[in-house]
């Protein structure tokens, strides 16, 4: 039978991002549980952010409620949870100090309107063009500024108006701390840092600790500090929750220079948008889903508009809350909305309990959050990409000068660094054993490299034979004139000059990373897949074992450090592939290359001829393939099975030559090829075809017919038949032509193989991240049909 999935119902917007196969009631339960976890994190965090900004503490709860409900309903990343942002703490504190609280709310409203406009103009991805070193440097600088300011509160004092003033006042505050505030703050920090480590305790204590650690650490830390303060009757400043009253905007417009107010609006808009979009991208990657960034920006703008109107802090997507939401098992946007409802209920009903919380506990919480914004993982990453000067400049400038000047200085440093790299060139003069010279240039040759180039060329003796080898990078007019003038003069003095342009395609790499070219001295050694052609050299033929070990060494040197974190994750969590890929053992079939997949993506079965032995095949049955299929379908619960054939298949040629029918005792190969007799029979009855061209020869026609036949034989596996009938498994037929590097997929409507069109993968079009290997392949259905059985036309893989 053929199942048409095009008529499947479309899920509503509240459930369209839930993984397939789950029941709605189970999704509701998971969303409810996740919303409670996020709520328990959001309440103390929101109060702490409000305290750090100097705003009314109700403003933090208002922003958390609005962010959860409004962005949850209208945002484009369903699992992202929005609320008051730590990254905006320093900015908001400065605005309150300069313009007052109600005028800051008006600025928040204006920033929300601007975000709405930007979202309507669909420019969300433009915000992601900022250098990651600047973004992480800004967050680290803001985190340090927050930590320094809140350290004063933990010590029993009050923060100053700027980070530099806080630094200058810190020695005096450290000399005379408030014992009660310091005790409460120390308990809060100790619980925050120690709570996640309960699961690492030895023996049964570890199991009990792991269960306890599921309760959010911030909630436990603030509760413990509050209980300590109440039990010891400590005299401390505590949370003050004034009546929550919306204010009027017209009387409270900011008073000051218009350009300064405009700069404030742009700053809030830029920081809130960039943080929200970066967090959205991270959440999409974490949950393996694709969101709508422009819709997310519009949702953030609407939330800031509402938050400003009701007296809340600026709103942005938060990595802490969103990560907790995903890890708690949230399935849809319901969890974010429910979390906002719980925060609103707490603000209205639990005011008496919240007023018992010491300010020192909230300050310690925010202090730890600020320090955690300085991520050593980000520092290592920017250092690896040689962007640390940009990062360091941004951090220092944000702490000392503020967010806007700090980001501007960071951007200026990034531009200067880029210009330096664009104008940087190396010129090497290499003498040869016969008195000749090779001048090698690397990088763009511009007017800035002319002095270095002139000195190098002037040092070559007159009359020498010289080869000038340029790597194909940019060559401007000044550099060209320098080389041309020197060449004319050198040739006039009796020398010989040859000009060679060496492009990247002409290079090969030794396993130790040394670059060699055809004109370079030394033996030729090639590195597999660099440059993807011509790597079957004489050395490989003479010593294939050594070549294999060379490849392993290159992997350990270059690739292993890059993939080690992902492989470590797979080692911890186990494999969860979504595809079973059954293909031929041919050495030319590189499955990861043609599917753009990586570790953990494909459960792969390879054999001679990509055959699926039928259980009824006399004298040829083999349980290894059936066992692998059963394991993939029942244990791994893959969602699709692809049978992929290829051009020039030796197994298909052997079938046409009758190797499986030779007289005498059959060889193992002959016995195995008997599993292909059904494909030969199908070739005679209903040969498969291409949609856009005829088959090259009978061998190619058997290759694609064999794919259709193996899809039929897959249905003889009870596990496959059951899953296909349930609609939870689809079967895909695929063929790869080596000569043209073209993949073909079996179309369920026509029963023919059509070419897969070259197009940007879905996630590259929508959200940066890993490409799901078959998202760009057209759906070909969930069942197979045999015309001999069903009385129809050619067998279809649906």
PDB file of N, CA, C and O in Angstrom, residues 188-199:
ATOM      1  N   UNK A 188      24.399  32.213  51.040  1.00  0.00           N
ATOM      2  CA  UNK A 188      23.774  32.159  49.711  1.00  0.00           C
ATOM      3  C   UNK A 188      24.763  31.684  48.661  1.00  0.00           C
ATOM      4  O   UNK A 188      24.448  30.801  47.846  1.00  0.00           O
ATOM      5  N   UNK A 189      25.961  32.246  48.655  1.00  0.00           N
ATOM      6  CA  UNK A 189      26.972  31.851  47.675  1.00  0.00           C
ATOM      7  C   UNK A 189      27.363  30.384  47.859  1.00  0.00           C
ATOM      8  O   UNK A 189      27.496  29.621  46.883  1.00  0.00           O
ATOM      9  N   UNK A 190      27.532  29.959  49.123  1.00  0.00           N
ATOM     10  CA  UNK A 190      27.928  28.580  49.387  1.00  0.00           C
ATOM     11  C   UNK A 190      26.876  27.596  48.884  1.00  0.00           C
ATOM     12  O   UNK A 190      27.205  26.569  48.268  1.00  0.00           O
ATOM     13  N   UNK A 191      25.606  27.889  49.133  1.00  0.00           N
ATOM     14  CA  UNK A 191      24.545  26.993  48.664  1.00  0.00           C
ATOM     15  C   UNK A 191      24.472  26.998  47.136  1.00  0.00           C
ATOM     16  O   UNK A 191      24.312  25.942  46.500  1.00  0.00           O
ATOM     17  N   UNK A 192      24.595  28.168  46.539  1.00  0.00           N
ATOM     18  CA  UNK A 192      24.543  28.249  45.073  1.00  0.00           C
ATOM     19  C   UNK A 192      25.640  27.408  44.426  1.00  0.00           C
ATOM     20  O   UNK A 192      25.399  26.699  43.440  1.00  0.00           O
ATOM     21  N   UNK A 193      26.850  27.478  44.956  1.00  0.00           N
ATOM     22  CA  UNK A 193      27.966  26.763  44.353  1.00  0.00           C
ATOM     23  C   UNK A 193      27.959  25.280  44.722  1.00  0.00           C
ATOM     24  O   UNK A 193      28.394  24.442  43.925  1.00  0.00           O
ATOM     25  N   UNK A 194      27.478  24.952  45.926  1.00  0.00           N
ATOM     26  CA  UNK A 194      27.538  23.562  46.362  1.00  0.00           C
ATOM     27  C   UNK A 194      26.340  22.724  45.974  1.00  0.00           C
ATOM     28  O   UNK A 194      26.452  21.500  45.860  1.00  0.00           O
ATOM     29  N   UNK A 195      25.183  23.341  45.750  1.00  0.00           N
ATOM     30  CA  UNK A 195      23.961  22.583  45.487  1.00  0.00           C
ATOM     31  C   UNK A 195      24.062  21.691  44.249  1.00  0.00           C
ATOM     32  O   UNK A 195      23.682  20.511  44.302  1.00  0.00           O
ATOM     33  N   UNK A 196      24.568  22.179  43.108  1.00  0.00           N
ATOM     34  CA  UNK A 196      24.642  21.282  41.938  1.00  0.00           C
ATOM     35  C   UNK A 196      25.605  20.115  42.125  1.00  0.00           C
ATOM     36  O   UNK A 196      25.550  19.156  41.359  1.00  0.00           O
ATOM     37  N   UNK A 197      26.491  20.184  43.124  1.00  0.00           N
ATOM     38  CA  UNK A 197      27.484  19.131  43.323  1.00  0.00           C
ATOM     39  C   UNK A 197      27.007  18.015  44.257  1.00  0.00           C
ATOM     40  O   UNK A 197      27.766  17.092  44.547  1.00  0.00           O
ATOM     41  N   UNK A 198      25.762  18.108  44.714  1.00  0.00           N
ATOM     42  CA  UNK A 198      25.258  17.071  45.614  1.00  0.00           C
ATOM     43  C   UNK A 198      25.233  15.706  44.933  1.00  0.00           C
ATOM     44  O   UNK A 198      25.419  14.677  45.582  1.00  0.00           O
ATOM     45  N   UNK A 199      24.984  15.698  43.639  1.00  0.00           N
ATOM     46  CA  UNK A 199      24.927  14.431  42.920  1.00  0.00           C
ATOM     47  C   UNK A 199      26.262  13.734  42.795  1.00  0.00           C
ATOM     48  O   UNK A 199      26.320  12.563  42.391  1.00  0.00           O
TER      49      UNK A 199
END
